[in-house]
mmCIF file of C-alpha atoms in Angstrom:
data_model
loop_
_atom_site.group_PDB
_atom_site.id
_atom_site.type_symbol
_atom_site.label_atom_id
_atom_site.label_comp_id
_atom_site.label_asym_id
_atom_site.label_seq_id
_atom_site.Cartn_x
_atom_site.Cartn_y
_atom_site.Cartn_z
ATOM 1 C CA ASP A 19 74.525 102.247 105.430
ATOM 2 C CA ALA A 20 73.127 105.002 107.801
ATOM 3 C CA LYS A 21 69.529 104.587 108.985
ATOM 4 C CA THR A 22 68.918 108.217 108.983
ATOM 5 C CA THR A 23 68.279 110.914 106.494
ATOM 6 C CA GLN A 24 69.184 114.663 107.104
ATOM 7 C CA PRO A 25 69.277 117.733 104.906
ATOM 8 C CA THR A 26 72.646 118.304 103.252
ATOM 9 C CA SER A 27 72.999 121.802 104.619
ATOM 10 C CA MET A 28 71.196 124.545 106.476
ATOM 11 C CA ASP A 29 71.860 128.189 107.461
ATOM 12 C CA CYS A 30 70.814 129.868 110.659
ATOM 13 C CA ALA A 31 71.224 133.454 111.797
ATOM 14 C CA GLU A 32 73.455 134.059 114.758
ATOM 15 C CA GLY A 33 71.263 134.288 117.920
ATOM 16 C CA ARG A 34 68.361 132.531 116.397
ATOM 17 C CA ALA A 35 67.241 128.945 117.227
ATOM 18 C CA ALA A 36 68.722 126.239 114.830
ATOM 19 C CA ASN A 37 66.365 123.258 114.131
ATOM 20 C CA LEU A 38 67.979 120.432 112.546
ATOM 21 C CA PRO A 39 65.615 117.690 111.353
ATOM 22 C CA CYS A 40 66.342 113.965 111.036
ATOM 23 C CA ASN A 41 64.185 111.145 109.624
ATOM 24 C CA HIS A 42 64.651 107.622 111.057
ATOM 25 C CA SER A 43 61.637 105.814 109.713
ATOM 26 C CA THR A 44 63.072 102.245 110.283
ATOM 27 C CA ILE A 45 64.057 102.768 113.926
ATOM 28 C CA SER A 46 63.413 99.817 116.153
ATOM 29 C CA GLY A 47 62.216 99.858 119.588
ATOM 30 C CA ASN A 48 65.653 99.379 121.417
ATOM 31 C CA GLU A 49 67.498 102.010 119.339
ATOM 32 C CA TYR A 50 68.366 105.403 120.734
ATOM 33 C CA VAL A 51 68.708 108.579 118.550
ATOM 34 C CA TYR A 52 72.147 110.192 119.052
ATOM 35 C CA TRP A 53 73.416 113.545 117.932
ATOM 36 C CA TYR A 54 76.988 114.484 117.472
ATOM 37 C CA ARG A 55 78.725 117.290 115.761
ATOM 38 C CA GLN A 56 82.049 117.725 114.001
ATOM 39 C CA ILE A 57 83.606 121.182 114.037
ATOM 40 C CA HIS A 58 86.033 121.538 111.040
ATOM 41 C CA SER A 59 88.250 118.428 111.282
ATOM 42 C CA GLN A 60 88.241 117.956 115.042
ATOM 43 C CA GLY A 61 86.908 114.771 116.545
ATOM 44 C CA PRO A 62 83.167 114.425 116.666
ATOM 45 C CA GLN A 63 81.568 115.925 119.887
ATOM 46 C CA TYR A 64 78.612 114.203 121.686
ATOM 47 C CA ILE A 65 75.645 116.573 121.858
ATOM 48 C CA ILE A 66 72.694 114.755 123.206
ATOM 49 C CA HIS A 67 70.691 111.402 122.911
ATOM 50 C CA GLY A 68 67.258 109.930 123.750
ATOM 51 C CA LEU A 69 64.912 106.971 123.274
ATOM 52 C CA LYS A 70 61.378 108.316 123.285
ATOM 53 C CA ASN A 71 61.095 111.203 125.603
ATOM 54 C CA ASN A 72 62.229 114.714 124.787
ATOM 55 C CA GLU A 73 65.607 115.513 126.382
ATOM 56 C CA THR A 74 67.517 118.773 127.088
ATOM 57 C CA ASN A 75 70.932 119.447 128.340
ATOM 58 C CA GLU A 76 73.283 122.486 128.560
ATOM 59 C CA MET A 77 73.960 122.284 124.726
ATOM 60 C CA ALA A 78 70.689 121.412 123.072
ATOM 61 C CA SER A 79 67.187 120.012 123.156
ATOM 62 C CA LEU A 80 66.082 116.808 121.410
ATOM 63 C CA ILE A 81 62.505 116.501 120.282
ATOM 64 C CA ILE A 82 61.384 113.013 119.219
ATOM 65 C CA THR A 83 57.994 112.472 117.527
ATOM 66 C CA GLU A 84 55.615 110.146 119.173
ATOM 67 C CA ASP A 85 55.951 107.400 116.560
ATOM 68 C CA ARG A 86 59.770 107.912 116.840
ATOM 69 C CA LYS A 87 60.202 108.102 113.119
ATOM 70 C CA SER A 88 61.893 111.571 113.233
ATOM 71 C CA SER A 89 63.444 113.907 115.492
ATOM 72 C CA THR A 90 64.763 117.485 115.750
ATOM 73 C CA LEU A 91 67.775 118.884 117.296
ATOM 74 C CA ILE A 92 67.350 122.320 118.705
ATOM 75 C CA LEU A 93 70.200 124.786 119.374
ATOM 76 C CA PRO A 94 68.231 127.562 121.187
ATOM 77 C CA HIS A 95 70.727 130.401 120.486
ATOM 78 C CA ALA A 96 73.136 129.523 117.692
ATOM 79 C CA THR A 97 76.511 131.201 117.670
ATOM 80 C CA LEU A 98 79.248 131.275 115.000
ATOM 81 C CA ARG A 99 80.998 128.532 117.021
ATOM 82 C CA ASP A 100 77.985 126.130 116.309
ATOM 83 C CA THR A 101 79.081 126.144 112.706
ATOM 84 C CA ALA A 102 79.694 122.326 111.941
ATOM 85 C CA VAL A 103 78.569 119.169 110.517
ATOM 86 C CA TYR A 104 75.696 117.590 112.645
ATOM 87 C CA TYR A 105 75.247 113.785 112.531
ATOM 88 C CA CYS A 106 71.941 112.120 113.686
ATOM 89 C CA ILE A 107 72.671 108.353 114.346
ATOM 90 C CA VAL A 108 70.354 105.488 115.657
ATOM 91 C CA ARG A 109 71.922 102.834 117.697
ATOM 92 C CA VAL A 110 71.228 100.413 120.547
ATOM 93 C CA SER A 111 72.363 102.041 123.767
ATOM 94 C CA TYR A 112 75.635 100.133 124.105
ATOM 95 C CA GLY A 113 78.028 97.801 122.585
ATOM 96 C CA GLN A 114 77.715 98.832 118.968
ATOM 97 C CA ASN A 115 79.633 101.231 116.883
ATOM 98 C CA PHE A 116 78.086 104.443 115.364
ATOM 99 C CA VAL A 117 77.194 104.414 111.549
ATOM 100 C CA PHE A 118 77.820 108.009 110.375
ATOM 101 C CA GLY A 119 76.059 109.317 107.429
ATOM 102 C CA PRO A 120 76.931 112.578 105.627
ATOM 103 C CA GLY A 121 75.092 114.768 108.276
ATOM 104 C CA THR A 122 74.009 118.299 107.935
ATOM 105 C CA ARG A 123 76.249 121.107 107.287
ATOM 106 C CA LEU A 124 75.051 123.954 109.543
ATOM 107 C CA SER A 125 76.374 127.406 108.759
ATOM 108 C CA VAL A 126 75.561 130.100 111.398
ATOM 109 C CA LEU A 127 75.661 133.412 109.745
ATOM 110 C CA PRO A 128 76.407 136.738 111.519
ATOM 111 C CA ASN B 27 89.092 114.150 134.007
ATOM 112 C CA ALA B 28 91.312 114.233 130.872
ATOM 113 C CA GLY B 29 89.527 113.506 127.686
ATOM 114 C CA VAL B 30 90.496 110.895 125.047
ATOM 115 C CA MET B 31 94.068 111.335 123.860
ATOM 116 C CA GLN B 32 95.626 110.340 120.645
ATOM 117 C CA ASN B 33 99.144 110.598 119.434
ATOM 118 C CA PRO B 34 100.767 111.443 117.457
ATOM 119 C CA ARG B 35 98.494 114.075 116.172
ATOM 120 C CA HIS B 36 100.217 114.175 112.812
ATOM 121 C CA LEU B 37 102.128 111.254 111.215
ATOM 122 C CA VAL B 38 104.009 111.256 108.018
ATOM 123 C CA ARG B 39 105.043 107.987 106.425
ATOM 124 C CA ARG B 40 106.474 106.888 103.045
ATOM 125 C CA ARG B 41 104.876 104.133 101.223
ATOM 126 C CA GLY B 42 105.858 100.646 102.581
ATOM 127 C CA GLN B 43 106.563 101.869 106.175
ATOM 128 C CA GLU B 44 104.558 101.058 109.311
ATOM 129 C CA ALA B 45 102.241 103.485 111.106
ATOM 130 C CA ARG B 46 101.415 103.047 114.802
ATOM 131 C CA LEU B 47 98.589 105.175 116.091
ATOM 132 C CA ARG B 48 97.911 105.309 119.889
ATOM 133 C CA CYS B 49 94.742 106.016 121.790
ATOM 134 C CA SER B 50 94.388 106.463 125.539
ATOM 135 C CA PRO B 51 90.717 106.249 126.608
ATOM 136 C CA MET B 52 89.143 108.308 129.332
ATOM 137 C CA LYS B 53 89.805 107.097 132.813
ATOM 138 C CA GLY B 54 87.482 104.335 133.743
ATOM 139 C CA HIS B 55 86.451 103.567 130.047
ATOM 140 C CA SER B 56 87.063 100.082 128.941
ATOM 141 C CA HIS B 57 85.652 100.217 125.384
ATOM 142 C CA VAL B 58 87.431 101.688 122.525
ATOM 143 C CA TYR B 59 86.374 102.275 118.924
ATOM 144 C CA TRP B 60 88.424 103.293 115.935
ATOM 145 C CA TYR B 61 87.048 105.149 112.916
ATOM 146 C CA ARG B 62 88.643 106.398 109.728
ATOM 147 C CA GLN B 63 87.727 109.516 107.838
ATOM 148 C CA LEU B 64 88.964 109.846 104.289
ATOM 149 C CA PRO B 65 89.239 113.599 103.024
ATOM 150 C CA GLU B 66 85.827 115.046 102.433
ATOM 151 C CA GLU B 67 83.999 111.855 103.579
ATOM 152 C CA GLY B 68 82.234 110.775 106.619
ATOM 153 C CA LEU B 69 83.589 108.587 109.385
ATOM 154 C CA LYS B 70 83.703 104.825 108.854
ATOM 155 C CA PHE B 71 83.879 102.307 111.674
ATOM 156 C CA MET B 72 86.769 100.116 111.788
ATOM 157 C CA VAL B 73 87.181 98.074 114.995
ATOM 158 C CA TYR B 74 85.701 97.921 118.479
ATOM 159 C CA LEU B 75 87.803 96.546 121.443
ATOM 160 C CA GLN B 76 87.478 95.928 125.214
ATOM 161 C CA LYS B 77 90.347 95.289 127.256
ATOM 162 C CA GLU B 78 92.370 92.680 125.728
ATOM 163 C CA ASN B 79 89.582 91.496 123.233
ATOM 164 C CA ILE B 80 88.409 92.456 119.873
ATOM 165 C CA ILE B 81 84.793 92.624 119.819
ATOM 166 C CA ASP B 82 83.878 93.715 116.323
ATOM 167 C CA GLU B 83 86.422 94.142 113.624
ATOM 168 C CA SER B 84 84.007 94.188 110.698
ATOM 169 C CA GLY B 85 85.258 97.499 109.404
ATOM 170 C CA MET B 86 88.957 96.642 109.368
ATOM 171 C CA PRO B 87 90.543 96.054 105.971
ATOM 172 C CA LYS B 88 91.537 92.439 105.676
ATOM 173 C CA GLU B 89 95.303 93.031 105.304
ATOM 174 C CA ARG B 90 97.856 95.148 106.713
ATOM 175 C CA PHE B 91 95.579 96.528 109.537
ATOM 176 C CA SER B 92 95.556 95.448 113.109
ATOM 177 C CA ALA B 93 94.451 96.745 116.456
ATOM 178 C CA GLU B 94 94.988 95.817 119.988
ATOM 179 C CA PHE B 95 93.933 97.175 123.582
ATOM 180 C CA PRO B 96 96.240 95.510 126.070
ATOM 181 C CA LYS B 97 95.411 95.267 129.765
ATOM 182 C CA GLU B 98 97.829 98.024 130.525
ATOM 183 C CA GLY B 99 98.564 100.937 128.225
ATOM 184 C CA PRO B 100 96.882 102.471 125.215
ATOM 185 C CA SER B 101 94.967 101.158 122.351
ATOM 186 C CA ILE B 102 97.194 100.781 119.172
ATOM 187 C CA LEU B 103 96.101 100.762 115.615
ATOM 188 C CA ARG B 104 98.786 99.474 113.450
ATOM 189 C CA ILE B 105 99.014 99.805 109.603
ATOM 190 C CA GLN B 106 101.787 97.807 107.930
ATOM 191 C CA GLN B 107 103.268 98.744 104.564
ATOM 192 C CA VAL B 108 101.264 101.877 104.165
ATOM 193 C CA VAL B 109 99.871 102.996 100.782
ATOM 194 C CA ARG B 110 98.670 106.452 99.726
ATOM 195 C CA GLY B 111 95.053 105.382 100.107
ATOM 196 C CA ASP B 112 95.670 105.051 103.906
ATOM 197 C CA SER B 113 96.096 108.884 104.157
ATOM 198 C CA ALA B 114 93.243 109.827 106.434
ATOM 199 C CA ALA B 115 92.344 110.999 109.856
ATOM 200 C CA TYR B 116 91.997 108.223 112.253
ATOM 201 C CA PHE B 117 89.717 108.881 115.308
ATOM 202 C CA CYS B 118 89.435 106.735 118.349
ATOM 203 C CA ALA B 119 86.408 106.890 120.899
ATOM 204 C CA SER B 120 86.139 105.527 124.249
ATOM 205 C CA SER B 121 83.066 104.557 125.975
ATOM 206 C CA PRO B 122 82.045 103.573 129.619
ATOM 207 C CA ILE B 123 79.048 101.776 128.030
ATOM 208 C CA ASP B 124 76.798 104.174 126.273
ATOM 209 C CA GLU B 125 77.790 107.348 124.493
ATOM 210 C CA GLN B 126 81.191 107.613 122.862
ATOM 211 C CA PHE B 127 83.731 110.442 123.435
ATOM 212 C CA PHE B 128 86.117 110.945 120.595
ATOM 213 C CA GLY B 129 89.725 111.933 120.500
ATOM 214 C CA PRO B 130 91.174 114.707 118.386
ATOM 215 C CA GLY B 131 92.450 112.266 115.760
ATOM 216 C CA THR B 132 95.670 111.415 114.078
ATOM 217 C CA ARG B 133 96.186 112.632 110.693
ATOM 218 C CA LEU B 134 98.239 110.134 108.594
ATOM 219 C CA THR B 135 99.896 111.369 105.411
ATOM 220 C CA VAL B 136 101.515 108.719 103.193
ATOM 221 C CA LEU B 137 104.074 110.264 100.724
#
């Protein structure tokens, strides 16, 4: 079973920031938080991952709470092409498969 | 640097036939994972391989399914005597160690 819980769906207006929450209250000290997304029926796309510090790359920002029990993925300026299912996954950094939950279906609206 | 390649992209088989799905990892990646996604469901882990070794096959059905990742060439997921319930999208992911990069998938349809 997935170790994370996410809202089933969210809407976001085009051009606005999309904030996708994730709860992972049972995360252990050596587990990272990963975010992937799946656009329509394509292969999942890596977005970002982190351990305890906030992370930012060209796609998104990841904010992890100090107790590490939850995190938020931020897409700063959502576009229609960001419409996808977003998966939050916790895992040790290597040598382990990902356990995908149902994710959050983000709809970016014009 | 080419991404993960999978072929064929679409595969149609009749019940009882064999299906062979191929995955070529990104250059320099020695870890391959296979996942299956049934219609309207999430991805489910099947098997994790390194070159010439199966590391974790806890998600593989006990019968008819096998996987290999030879020293040379792509990783192969083989399904013998396919049944309608095998119809799904099969994704492979390659990894240097940490994050996994997914291929476009093979969509298997069993008639």
